[in-house]
mmCIF file with all atom_site columns, C-alpha atoms in Angstrom:
data_model
loop_
_atom_site.group_PDB
_atom_site.id
_atom_site.type_symbol
_atom_site.label_atom_id
_atom_site.label_alt_id
_atom_site.label_comp_id
_atom_site.label_asym_id
_atom_site.label_entity_id
_atom_site.label_seq_id
_atom_site.pdbx_PDB_ins_code
_atom_site.Cartn_x
_atom_site.Cartn_y
_atom_site.Cartn_z
_atom_site.occupancy
_atom_site.B_iso_or_equiv
_atom_site.pdbx_formal_charge
_atom_site.auth_seq_id
_atom_site.auth_comp_id
_atom_site.auth_asym_id
_atom_site.auth_atom_id
_atom_site.pdbx_PDB_model_num
ATOM 1   C CA . MET U 1 1   ? -17.764 3.388   15.755  1.00 38.00 ? 1   MET U CA 1
ATOM 2   C CA . MET U 1 2   ? -16.969 4.905   12.335  1.00 38.00 ? 2   MET U CA 1
ATOM 3   C CA . ASP U 1 3   ? -16.040 8.143   14.080  1.00 40.00 ? 3   ASP U CA 1
ATOM 4   C CA . LEU U 1 4   ? -13.327 6.404   16.127  1.00 43.00 ? 4   LEU U CA 1
ATOM 5   C CA . GLY U 1 5   ? -11.771 4.905   12.994  1.00 43.00 ? 5   GLY U CA 1
ATOM 6   C CA . LEU U 1 6   ? -11.703 8.286   11.279  1.00 42.00 ? 6   LEU U CA 1
ATOM 7   C CA . GLN U 1 7   ? -10.230 9.894   14.389  1.00 43.00 ? 7   GLN U CA 1
ATOM 8   C CA . ALA U 1 8   ? -7.493  7.235   14.548  1.00 42.00 ? 8   ALA U CA 1
ATOM 9   C CA . LEU U 1 9   ? -6.753  7.806   10.860  1.00 39.00 ? 9   LEU U CA 1
ATOM 10  C CA . ARG U 1 10  ? -6.449  11.554  11.445  1.00 41.00 ? 10  ARG U CA 1
ATOM 11  C CA . MET U 1 11  ? -4.098  10.956  14.358  1.00 40.00 ? 11  MET U CA 1
ATOM 12  C CA . ARG U 1 12  ? -1.843  8.856   12.124  1.00 42.00 ? 12  ARG U CA 1
ATOM 13  C CA . VAL U 1 13  ? -2.002  11.152  9.095   1.00 41.00 ? 13  VAL U CA 1
ATOM 14  C CA . LEU U 1 14  ? -1.780  14.609  10.633  1.00 38.00 ? 14  LEU U CA 1
ATOM 15  C CA . PRO U 1 15  ? 1.664   14.210  12.243  1.00 38.00 ? 15  PRO U CA 1
ATOM 16  C CA . VAL U 1 16  ? 3.084   13.024  8.908   1.00 40.00 ? 16  VAL U CA 1
ATOM 17  C CA . LEU U 1 17  ? 1.535   15.999  7.122   1.00 40.00 ? 17  LEU U CA 1
ATOM 18  C CA . ALA U 1 18  ? 2.999   18.326  9.739   1.00 40.00 ? 18  ALA U CA 1
ATOM 19  C CA . LEU U 1 19  ? 6.578   17.050  9.343   1.00 40.00 ? 19  LEU U CA 1
ATOM 20  C CA . PRO U 1 20  ? 7.629   19.147  6.308   1.00 43.00 ? 20  PRO U CA 1
ATOM 21  C CA . GLN U 1 21  ? 6.668   22.374  8.111   1.00 43.00 ? 21  GLN U CA 1
ATOM 22  C CA . ALA U 1 22  ? 9.164   21.729  10.870  1.00 43.00 ? 22  ALA U CA 1
ATOM 23  C CA . VAL U 1 23  ? 11.809  19.760  8.996   1.00 46.00 ? 23  VAL U CA 1
ATOM 24  C CA . HIS U 1 24  ? 14.718  21.570  10.605  1.00 49.00 ? 24  HIS U CA 1
ATOM 25  C CA . GLY U 1 25  ? 13.179  21.948  14.043  1.00 51.00 ? 25  GLY U CA 1
ATOM 26  C CA . HIS U 1 26  ? 12.097  25.553  13.788  1.00 51.00 ? 26  HIS U CA 1
ATOM 27  C CA . ALA U 1 27  ? 8.833   27.400  13.358  1.00 52.00 ? 27  ALA U CA 1
ATOM 28  C CA . ARG U 1 28  ? 7.736   28.735  9.992   1.00 52.00 ? 28  ARG U CA 1
ATOM 29  C CA . ASP U 1 29  ? 8.179   32.335  11.064  1.00 53.00 ? 29  ASP U CA 1
ATOM 30  C CA . SER U 1 30  ? 11.885  31.857  11.917  1.00 53.00 ? 30  SER U CA 1
ATOM 31  C CA . PRO U 1 31  ? 13.377  30.099  8.870   1.00 53.00 ? 31  PRO U CA 1
ATOM 32  C CA . CYS U 1 32  ? 16.920  28.831  8.604   1.00 55.00 ? 32  CYS U CA 1
ATOM 33  C CA . GLY U 1 33  ? 19.244  29.224  5.606   1.00 55.00 ? 33  GLY U CA 1
ATOM 34  C CA . MET U 1 34  ? 17.558  26.352  3.763   1.00 55.00 ? 34  MET U CA 1
ATOM 35  C CA . CYS U 1 35  ? 14.025  27.581  4.486   1.00 55.00 ? 35  CYS U CA 1
ATOM 36  C CA . SER U 1 36  ? 13.674  31.238  3.722   1.00 55.00 ? 36  SER U CA 1
ATOM 37  C CA . PRO U 1 37  ? 10.331  32.953  3.107   1.00 56.00 ? 37  PRO U CA 1
ATOM 38  C CA . SER U 1 38  ? 11.262  33.292  -0.561  1.00 57.00 ? 38  SER U CA 1
ATOM 39  C CA . LYS U 1 39  ? 12.336  29.630  -0.826  1.00 55.00 ? 39  LYS U CA 1
ATOM 40  C CA . PRO U 1 40  ? 10.298  27.392  1.519   1.00 56.00 ? 40  PRO U CA 1
ATOM 41  C CA . HIS U 1 41  ? 11.542  23.845  2.045   1.00 61.00 ? 41  HIS U CA 1
ATOM 42  C CA . HIS U 1 42  ? 8.539   21.524  1.773   1.00 72.00 ? 42  HIS U CA 1
ATOM 43  C CA . SER U 1 43  ? 10.050  18.485  0.085   1.00 78.00 ? 43  SER U CA 1
ATOM 44  C CA . ILE U 1 44  ? 8.958   15.017  1.133   1.00 81.00 ? 44  ILE U CA 1
ATOM 45  C CA . ASP U 1 45  ? 12.051  13.393  -0.369  1.00 83.00 ? 45  ASP U CA 1
ATOM 46  C CA . HIS U 1 46  ? 13.325  12.416  3.068   1.00 84.00 ? 46  HIS U CA 1
ATOM 47  C CA . LEU U 1 47  ? 10.029  10.599  3.732   1.00 87.00 ? 47  LEU U CA 1
ATOM 48  C CA . LYS U 1 48  ? 9.863   8.562   0.525   1.00 87.00 ? 48  LYS U CA 1
ATOM 49  C CA . SER U 1 49  ? 12.057  5.757   1.867   1.00 88.00 ? 49  SER U CA 1
ATOM 50  C CA . ARG U 1 50  ? 9.629   5.426   4.789   1.00 91.00 ? 50  ARG U CA 1
ATOM 51  C CA . ILE U 1 51  ? 6.526   5.095   2.618   1.00 91.00 ? 51  ILE U CA 1
ATOM 52  C CA . HIS U 1 52  ? 5.054   1.601   2.452   1.00 92.00 ? 52  HIS U CA 1
ATOM 53  C CA . VAL U 1 53  ? 2.265   0.921   -0.042  1.00 90.00 ? 53  VAL U CA 1
ATOM 54  C CA . PRO U 1 54  ? 0.292   -2.272  0.499   1.00 92.00 ? 54  PRO U CA 1
ATOM 55  C CA . ILE U 1 55  ? -1.283  -3.767  -2.618  1.00 88.00 ? 55  ILE U CA 1
ATOM 56  C CA . LEU U 1 56  ? -3.971  -6.272  -1.674  1.00 88.00 ? 56  LEU U CA 1
ATOM 57  C CA . ILE U 1 57  ? -4.795  -8.742  -4.435  1.00 86.00 ? 57  ILE U CA 1
ATOM 58  C CA . ILE U 1 58  ? -7.634  -11.200 -3.976  1.00 87.00 ? 58  ILE U CA 1
ATOM 59  C CA . HIS U 1 59  ? -7.841  -13.740 -6.756  1.00 83.00 ? 59  HIS U CA 1
ATOM 60  C CA . GLN U 1 60  ? -9.370  -17.085 -7.539  1.00 87.00 ? 60  GLN U CA 1
ATOM 61  C CA . CYS U 1 61  ? -6.636  -19.684 -7.497  1.00 83.00 ? 61  CYS U CA 1
ATOM 62  C CA . THR U 1 62  ? -6.750  -23.265 -8.734  1.00 86.00 ? 62  THR U CA 1
ATOM 63  C CA . ILE U 1 63  ? -3.753  -24.152 -6.570  1.00 89.00 ? 63  ILE U CA 1
ATOM 64  C CA . THR U 1 64  ? -5.629  -23.027 -3.458  1.00 87.00 ? 64  THR U CA 1
ATOM 65  C CA . SER U 1 65  ? -8.836  -24.810 -4.434  1.00 86.00 ? 65  SER U CA 1
ATOM 66  C CA . ALA U 1 66  ? -6.845  -28.047 -4.921  1.00 88.00 ? 66  ALA U CA 1
ATOM 67  C CA . ASN U 1 67  ? -5.337  -27.903 -1.399  1.00 87.00 ? 67  ASN U CA 1
ATOM 68  C CA . THR U 1 68  ? -6.912  -28.207 2.029   1.00 87.00 ? 68  THR U CA 1
ATOM 69  C CA . GLU U 1 69  ? -3.979  -27.018 4.174   1.00 89.00 ? 69  GLU U CA 1
ATOM 70  C CA . ILE U 1 70  ? -0.946  -24.779 3.960   1.00 89.00 ? 70  ILE U CA 1
ATOM 71  C CA . SER U 1 71  ? 1.895   -27.234 3.452   1.00 92.00 ? 71  SER U CA 1
ATOM 72  C CA . ALA U 1 72  ? 5.474   -26.743 2.268   1.00 94.00 ? 72  ALA U CA 1
ATOM 73  C CA . GLN U 1 73  ? 4.442   -28.084 -1.157  1.00 93.00 ? 73  GLN U CA 1
ATOM 74  C CA . TYR U 1 74  ? 1.540   -25.599 -1.342  1.00 90.00 ? 74  TYR U CA 1
ATOM 75  C CA . ARG U 1 75  ? 3.842   -22.695 -0.441  1.00 90.00 ? 75  ARG U CA 1
ATOM 76  C CA . GLN U 1 76  ? 6.353   -23.781 -3.081  1.00 92.00 ? 76  GLN U CA 1
ATOM 77  C CA . GLN U 1 77  ? 3.652   -24.011 -5.760  1.00 90.00 ? 77  GLN U CA 1
ATOM 78  C CA . MET U 1 78  ? 2.311   -20.566 -4.843  1.00 88.00 ? 78  MET U CA 1
ATOM 79  C CA . THR U 1 79  ? 5.793   -19.030 -4.870  1.00 87.00 ? 79  THR U CA 1
ATOM 80  C CA . GLU U 1 80  ? 6.635   -20.499 -8.266  1.00 87.00 ? 80  GLU U CA 1
ATOM 81  C CA . HIS U 1 81  ? 3.288   -19.438 -9.719  1.00 86.00 ? 81  HIS U CA 1
ATOM 82  C CA . HIS U 1 82  ? 3.286   -15.854 -8.439  1.00 85.00 ? 82  HIS U CA 1
ATOM 83  C CA . GLN U 1 83  ? 6.964   -14.846 -8.286  1.00 87.00 ? 83  GLN U CA 1
ATOM 84  C CA . GLU U 1 84  ? 7.326   -14.169 -12.001 1.00 85.00 ? 84  GLU U CA 1
ATOM 85  C CA . ARG U 1 85  ? 3.929   -12.454 -12.206 1.00 85.00 ? 85  ARG U CA 1
ATOM 86  C CA . ALA U 1 86  ? 4.789   -10.124 -9.322  1.00 84.00 ? 86  ALA U CA 1
ATOM 87  C CA . GLU U 1 87  ? 8.187   -9.243  -10.791 1.00 86.00 ? 87  GLU U CA 1
ATOM 88  C CA . ALA U 1 88  ? 6.579   -8.485  -14.172 1.00 88.00 ? 88  ALA U CA 1
ATOM 89  C CA . TYR U 1 89  ? 3.954   -6.276  -12.506 1.00 85.00 ? 89  TYR U CA 1
ATOM 90  C CA . PHE U 1 90  ? 6.467   -4.269  -10.498 1.00 83.00 ? 90  PHE U CA 1
ATOM 91  C CA . SER U 1 91  ? 8.802   -3.930  -13.504 1.00 87.00 ? 91  SER U CA 1
ATOM 92  C CA . LYS U 1 92  ? 5.927   -2.520  -15.546 1.00 89.00 ? 92  LYS U CA 1
ATOM 93  C CA . GLN U 1 93  ? 4.912   -0.232  -12.666 1.00 84.00 ? 93  GLN U CA 1
ATOM 94  C CA . PHE U 1 94  ? 8.469   1.072   -12.316 1.00 83.00 ? 94  PHE U CA 1
ATOM 95  C CA . ALA U 1 95  ? 8.733   1.662   -16.078 1.00 87.00 ? 95  ALA U CA 1
ATOM 96  C CA . LYS U 1 96  ? 5.612   3.854   -15.924 1.00 87.00 ? 96  LYS U CA 1
ATOM 97  C CA . SER U 1 97  ? 6.476   5.785   -12.763 1.00 84.00 ? 97  SER U CA 1
ATOM 98  C CA . GLY U 1 98  ? 10.251  5.395   -12.484 1.00 74.00 ? 98  GLY U CA 1
ATOM 99  C CA . SER U 1 99  ? 10.849  8.924   -13.726 1.00 83.00 ? 99  SER U CA 1
ATOM 100 C CA . LEU U 1 100 ? 9.356   10.299  -10.491 1.00 83.00 ? 100 LEU U CA 1
ATOM 101 C CA . HIS U 1 101 ? 12.109  11.502  -8.180  1.00 85.00 ? 101 HIS U CA 1
ATOM 102 C CA . LYS U 1 102 ? 13.031  8.812   -5.607  1.00 86.00 ? 102 LYS U CA 1
ATOM 103 C CA . TYR U 1 103 ? 10.212  6.531   -6.765  1.00 84.00 ? 103 TYR U CA 1
ATOM 104 C CA . ASP U 1 104 ? 12.570  3.603   -6.284  1.00 84.00 ? 104 ASP U CA 1
ATOM 105 C CA . SER U 1 105 ? 12.777  4.491   -2.563  1.00 88.00 ? 105 SER U CA 1
ATOM 106 C CA . VAL U 1 106 ? 9.071   3.816   -1.996  1.00 87.00 ? 106 VAL U CA 1
ATOM 107 C CA . ASN U 1 107 ? 8.376   0.321   -0.628  1.00 89.00 ? 107 ASN U CA 1
ATOM 108 C CA . PHE U 1 108 ? 5.587   -1.679  -2.251  1.00 87.00 ? 108 PHE U CA 1
ATOM 109 C CA . HIS U 1 109 ? 4.183   -4.818  -0.645  1.00 87.00 ? 109 HIS U CA 1
ATOM 110 C CA . ALA U 1 110 ? 2.087   -7.234  -2.708  1.00 84.00 ? 110 ALA U CA 1
ATOM 111 C CA . ILE U 1 111 ? -0.273  -9.111  -0.419  1.00 87.00 ? 111 ILE U CA 1
ATOM 112 C CA . LEU U 1 112 ? -1.759  -12.081 -2.237  1.00 85.00 ? 112 LEU U CA 1
ATOM 113 C CA . VAL U 1 113 ? -5.020  -13.505 -0.993  1.00 87.00 ? 113 VAL U CA 1
ATOM 114 C CA . PRO U 1 114 ? -5.632  -16.635 -3.051  1.00 85.00 ? 114 PRO U CA 1
ATOM 115 C CA . VAL U 1 115 ? -9.135  -18.016 -2.595  1.00 86.00 ? 115 VAL U CA 1
ATOM 116 C CA . PRO U 1 116 ? -10.882 -21.083 -4.009  1.00 85.00 ? 116 PRO U CA 1
ATOM 117 C CA . ASN U 1 117 ? -14.011 -19.094 -4.979  1.00 87.00 ? 117 ASN U CA 1
ATOM 118 C CA . LYS U 1 118 ? -13.663 -15.323 -5.376  1.00 90.00 ? 118 LYS U CA 1
ATOM 119 C CA . LYS U 1 119 ? -17.290 -14.756 -6.396  1.00 92.00 ? 119 LYS U CA 1
ATOM 120 C CA . LEU U 1 120 ? -18.628 -15.902 -3.000  1.00 92.00 ? 120 LEU U CA 1
ATOM 121 C CA . ILE U 1 121 ? -16.368 -13.455 -1.152  1.00 91.00 ? 121 ILE U CA 1
ATOM 122 C CA . VAL U 1 122 ? -17.023 -10.529 -3.510  1.00 91.00 ? 122 VAL U CA 1
ATOM 123 C CA . ASP U 1 123 ? -20.789 -11.104 -3.378  1.00 94.00 ? 123 ASP U CA 1
ATOM 124 C CA . ALA U 1 124 ? -20.779 -11.267 0.446   1.00 94.00 ? 124 ALA U CA 1
ATOM 125 C CA . PHE U 1 125 ? -18.665 -8.102  0.639   1.00 92.00 ? 125 PHE U CA 1
ATOM 126 C CA . THR U 1 126 ? -20.885 -6.249  -1.852  1.00 93.00 ? 126 THR U CA 1
ATOM 127 C CA . LYS U 1 127 ? -24.015 -7.279  0.059   1.00 94.00 ? 127 LYS U CA 1
ATOM 128 C CA . GLN U 1 128 ? -22.558 -6.124  3.391   1.00 93.00 ? 128 GLN U CA 1
ATOM 129 C CA . ALA U 1 129 ? -21.341 -2.836  1.873   1.00 93.00 ? 129 ALA U CA 1
ATOM 130 C CA . ALA U 1 130 ? -24.801 -2.177  0.422   1.00 92.00 ? 130 ALA U CA 1
ATOM 131 C CA . LEU U 1 131 ? -26.380 -2.780  3.854   1.00 92.00 ? 131 LEU U CA 1
ATOM 132 C CA . LEU U 1 132 ? -23.976 -0.380  5.530   1.00 91.00 ? 132 LEU U CA 1
ATOM 133 C CA . LYS U 1 133 ? -24.503 2.183   2.787   1.00 87.00 ? 133 LYS U CA 1
ATOM 134 C CA . GLY U 1 134 ? -28.278 1.955   3.180   1.00 80.00 ? 134 GLY U CA 1
ATOM 135 C CA . VAL U 1 135 ? -28.966 1.111   -0.449  1.00 63.00 ? 135 VAL U CA 1
#
C-alpha cells in the first residue's frame, strides 16, 4: 500500500522536475538561442505562479468547543478571530522571504482545522504513527 502512494507521488513530481529540461520544446543536445551549452536555461520562474503551498494548522479553539454545528454565526466568529492572525502571519512570512525572486507569485493556502481538544487528536495520531513505525 505504501509503495502505491510513493509511486503516485513520483508520477506527480517527476514530470514537474522534467519541465525545465525541455522548456522550449527541444532536447538538451540541440539547444536554442536561449539555451546554449555554455548558458543552460533551467529557471523555474515560469512555474512559481503555479506553485501552491498548503499550510495545515490544527489548533485548539474555544469558539469550536462552544459550538455544536457549523452555523453562519460560527463562521463569522471564526473569520473575525482568524483573519487578522492569518494576515499578520503572511505579512511576517513575506517580510522574511520577500527578497526571493517571484516569491510573491507563489500561492499559499492556510487550512485551519479548529478542534475542541487538540491533545486527544495529537495523542491518537502519535500512537498510530508509533504502531506503523514499529516502535
